[in-house]
Coordinates of C-alpha atoms and ligand atoms in Angstrom, one line a residue:
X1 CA 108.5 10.0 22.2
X2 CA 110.4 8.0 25.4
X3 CA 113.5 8.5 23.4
X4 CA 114.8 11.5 26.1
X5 CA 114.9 13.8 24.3
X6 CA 113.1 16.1 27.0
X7 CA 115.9 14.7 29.8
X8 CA 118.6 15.8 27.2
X9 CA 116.7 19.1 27.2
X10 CA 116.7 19.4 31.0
X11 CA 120.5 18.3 30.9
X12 CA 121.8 21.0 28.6
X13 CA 119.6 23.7 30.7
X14 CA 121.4 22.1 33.6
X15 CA 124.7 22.7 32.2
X16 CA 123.8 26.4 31.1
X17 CA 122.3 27.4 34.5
X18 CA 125.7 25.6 36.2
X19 CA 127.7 27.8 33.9
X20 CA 125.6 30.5 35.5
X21 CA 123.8 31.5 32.2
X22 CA 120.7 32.7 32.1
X23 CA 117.9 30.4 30.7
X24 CA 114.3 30.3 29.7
X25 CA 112.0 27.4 29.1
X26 CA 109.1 27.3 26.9
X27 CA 106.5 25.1 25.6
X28 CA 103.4 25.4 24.0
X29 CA 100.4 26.1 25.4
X30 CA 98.8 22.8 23.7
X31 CA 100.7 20.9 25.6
X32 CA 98.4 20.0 28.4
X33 CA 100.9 16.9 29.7
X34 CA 100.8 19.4 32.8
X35 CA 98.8 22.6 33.7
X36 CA 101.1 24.1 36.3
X37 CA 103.6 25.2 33.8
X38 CA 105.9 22.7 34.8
X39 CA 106.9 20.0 32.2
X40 CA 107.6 16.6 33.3
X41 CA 110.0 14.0 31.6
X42 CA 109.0 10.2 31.6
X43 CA 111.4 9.7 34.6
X44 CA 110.2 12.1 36.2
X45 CA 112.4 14.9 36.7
X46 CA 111.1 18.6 36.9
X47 CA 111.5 21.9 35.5
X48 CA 109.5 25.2 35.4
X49 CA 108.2 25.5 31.7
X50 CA 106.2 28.7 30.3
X51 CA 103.2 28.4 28.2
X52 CA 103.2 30.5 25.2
X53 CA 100.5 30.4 22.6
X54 CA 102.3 30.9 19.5
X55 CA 105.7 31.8 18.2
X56 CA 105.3 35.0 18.8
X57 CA 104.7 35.5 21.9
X58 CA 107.6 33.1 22.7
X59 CA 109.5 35.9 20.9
X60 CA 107.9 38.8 22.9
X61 CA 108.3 37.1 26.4
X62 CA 112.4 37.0 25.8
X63 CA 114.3 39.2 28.5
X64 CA 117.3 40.9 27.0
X65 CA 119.4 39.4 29.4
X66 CA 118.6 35.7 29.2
X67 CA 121.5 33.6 27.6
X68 CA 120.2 30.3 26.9
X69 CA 116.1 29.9 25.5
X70 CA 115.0 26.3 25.8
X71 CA 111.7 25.2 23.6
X72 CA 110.2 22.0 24.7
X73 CA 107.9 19.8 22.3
X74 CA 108.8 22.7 19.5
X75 CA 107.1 20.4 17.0
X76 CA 103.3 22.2 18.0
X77 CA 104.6 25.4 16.9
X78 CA 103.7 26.2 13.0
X79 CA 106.4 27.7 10.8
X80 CA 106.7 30.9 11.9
X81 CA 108.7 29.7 14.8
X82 CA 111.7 28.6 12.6
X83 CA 112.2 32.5 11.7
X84 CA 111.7 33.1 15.4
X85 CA 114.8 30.6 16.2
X86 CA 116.7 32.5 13.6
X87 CA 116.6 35.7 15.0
X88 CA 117.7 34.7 18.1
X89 CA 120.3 32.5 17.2
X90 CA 121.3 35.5 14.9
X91 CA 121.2 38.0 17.7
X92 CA 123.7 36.0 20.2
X93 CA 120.7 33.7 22.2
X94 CA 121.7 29.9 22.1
X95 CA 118.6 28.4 21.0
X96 CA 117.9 24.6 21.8
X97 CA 114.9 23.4 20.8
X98 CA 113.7 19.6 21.4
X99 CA 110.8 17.6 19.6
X100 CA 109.5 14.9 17.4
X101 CA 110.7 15.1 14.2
X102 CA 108.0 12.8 12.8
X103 CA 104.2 12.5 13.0
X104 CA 102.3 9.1 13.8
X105 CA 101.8 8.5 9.8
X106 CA 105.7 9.0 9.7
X107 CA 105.5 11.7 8.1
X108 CA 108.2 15.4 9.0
X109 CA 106.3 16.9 12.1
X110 CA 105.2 20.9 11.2
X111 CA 108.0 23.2 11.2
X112 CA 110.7 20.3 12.2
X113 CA 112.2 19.4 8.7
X114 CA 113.5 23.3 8.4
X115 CA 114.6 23.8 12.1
X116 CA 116.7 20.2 11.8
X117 CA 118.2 21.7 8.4
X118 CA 119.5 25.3 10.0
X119 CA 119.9 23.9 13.1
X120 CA 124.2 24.0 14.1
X121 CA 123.7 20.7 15.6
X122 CA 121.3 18.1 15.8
X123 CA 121.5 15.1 18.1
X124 CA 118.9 12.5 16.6
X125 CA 117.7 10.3 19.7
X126 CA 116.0 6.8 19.4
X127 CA 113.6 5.3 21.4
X128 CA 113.8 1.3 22.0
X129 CA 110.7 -0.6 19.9
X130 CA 107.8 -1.7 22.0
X131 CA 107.4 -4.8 19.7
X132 CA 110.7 -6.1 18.7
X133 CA 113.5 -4.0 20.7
X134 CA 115.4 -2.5 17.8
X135 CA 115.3 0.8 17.9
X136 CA 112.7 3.2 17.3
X137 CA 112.6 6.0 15.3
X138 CA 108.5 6.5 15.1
X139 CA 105.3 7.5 17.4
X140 CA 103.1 5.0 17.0
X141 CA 99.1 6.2 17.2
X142 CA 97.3 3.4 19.3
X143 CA 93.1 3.7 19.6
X144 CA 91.5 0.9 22.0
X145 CA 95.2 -1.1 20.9
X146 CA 94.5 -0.4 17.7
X147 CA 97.0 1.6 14.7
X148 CA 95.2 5.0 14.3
X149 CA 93.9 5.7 10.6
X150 CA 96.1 8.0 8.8
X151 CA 93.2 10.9 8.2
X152 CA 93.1 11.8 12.3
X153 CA 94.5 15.4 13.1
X154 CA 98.0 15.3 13.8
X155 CA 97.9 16.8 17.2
X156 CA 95.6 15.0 19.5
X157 CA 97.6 15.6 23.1
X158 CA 94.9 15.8 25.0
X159 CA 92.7 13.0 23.7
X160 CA 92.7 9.5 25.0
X161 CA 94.9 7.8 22.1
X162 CA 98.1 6.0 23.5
X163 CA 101.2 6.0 21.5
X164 CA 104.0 3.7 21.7
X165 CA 107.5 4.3 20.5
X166 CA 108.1 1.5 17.7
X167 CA 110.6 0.9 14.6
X168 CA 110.0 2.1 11.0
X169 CA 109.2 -2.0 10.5
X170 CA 106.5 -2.2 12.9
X171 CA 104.7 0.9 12.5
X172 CA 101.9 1.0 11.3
X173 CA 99.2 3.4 9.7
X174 CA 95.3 2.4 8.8
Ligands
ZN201 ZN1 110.1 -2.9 15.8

């Protein structure tokens, strides 16, 4: 969360589509930052982003002729999608996938811990604290400026709860 990880997801598809490779862009459908289908990064560059409802039909909706497949907030997918990135990555697709590899309690994000351990590579981006400026490897959960309790449902992206990027020293968890 702001550690641009979704601009380093629009580079590299900037770099495939420059190389003239075919690429598609998905996300998942619960993620209602936008409605259009386009996803938009905290500075506010643009792509065109489709909306799949599970792994499987991210699978499904592949063209045999794309090159490059390009998941955005991959974290909202359940496990199933780690087999799905296998397959592809198997069958000759480069597969890069960008999200949050922890929760708000700090805790591994759904199918992350898995797709971070067969990834090739994995580039680990930080954040800067919103309290004390050190880095920031955590989402913090904020509810009328208050930490979130720990029992709340981990995905909440269309509620009203703010989040703030913050180090593992000043994160905190009711
Ligand atoms: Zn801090």
């Amino acid at each position: 969360m702001f550690s641009g990880k979704t601009e380093e997801l629009i580079r590299l598809v900037r770099r495939s589509l420059y190389a003239r490779r075919k690429v598609q862009v998905f996300k998942h459908a619960l993620d209602t930052r936008s409605e259009t289908g386009e996803v938009k990064s905290h500075n506010g560059l643009l792509y065109e982003a489709a909306a799949v409802s599970s792994s499987e039909e991210l699978f499904e909706r592949i063209h045999h002729t794309t090159d490059v497949i390009a998941i955005e907030e991959v974290q909202f997918f359940d496990e199933r999608v780690v087999e799905v990135c296998r397959r592809l990555a198997d069958g000759g697709y480069d597969v890069i996938a960008a999200g949050l590899d922890m929760d708000f309690r700090g805790q591994p994000f759904g199918p992350m811990p898995r797709l971070l351990a067969e990834a090739d590579d994995v580039l680990k981006l930080h954040a800067i604290c919103a309290r004390c400026g050190r880095d920031a490897s955590r989402s913090q959960r904020l509810i009328d400026g208050e930490s979130a309790p720990a029992s709340a449902p981990t995905i909440l992206v269309a509620a009203e709860e703010k989040y703030e990027a913050r180090c593992r020293h000043c994160h905190e968890v009711r």
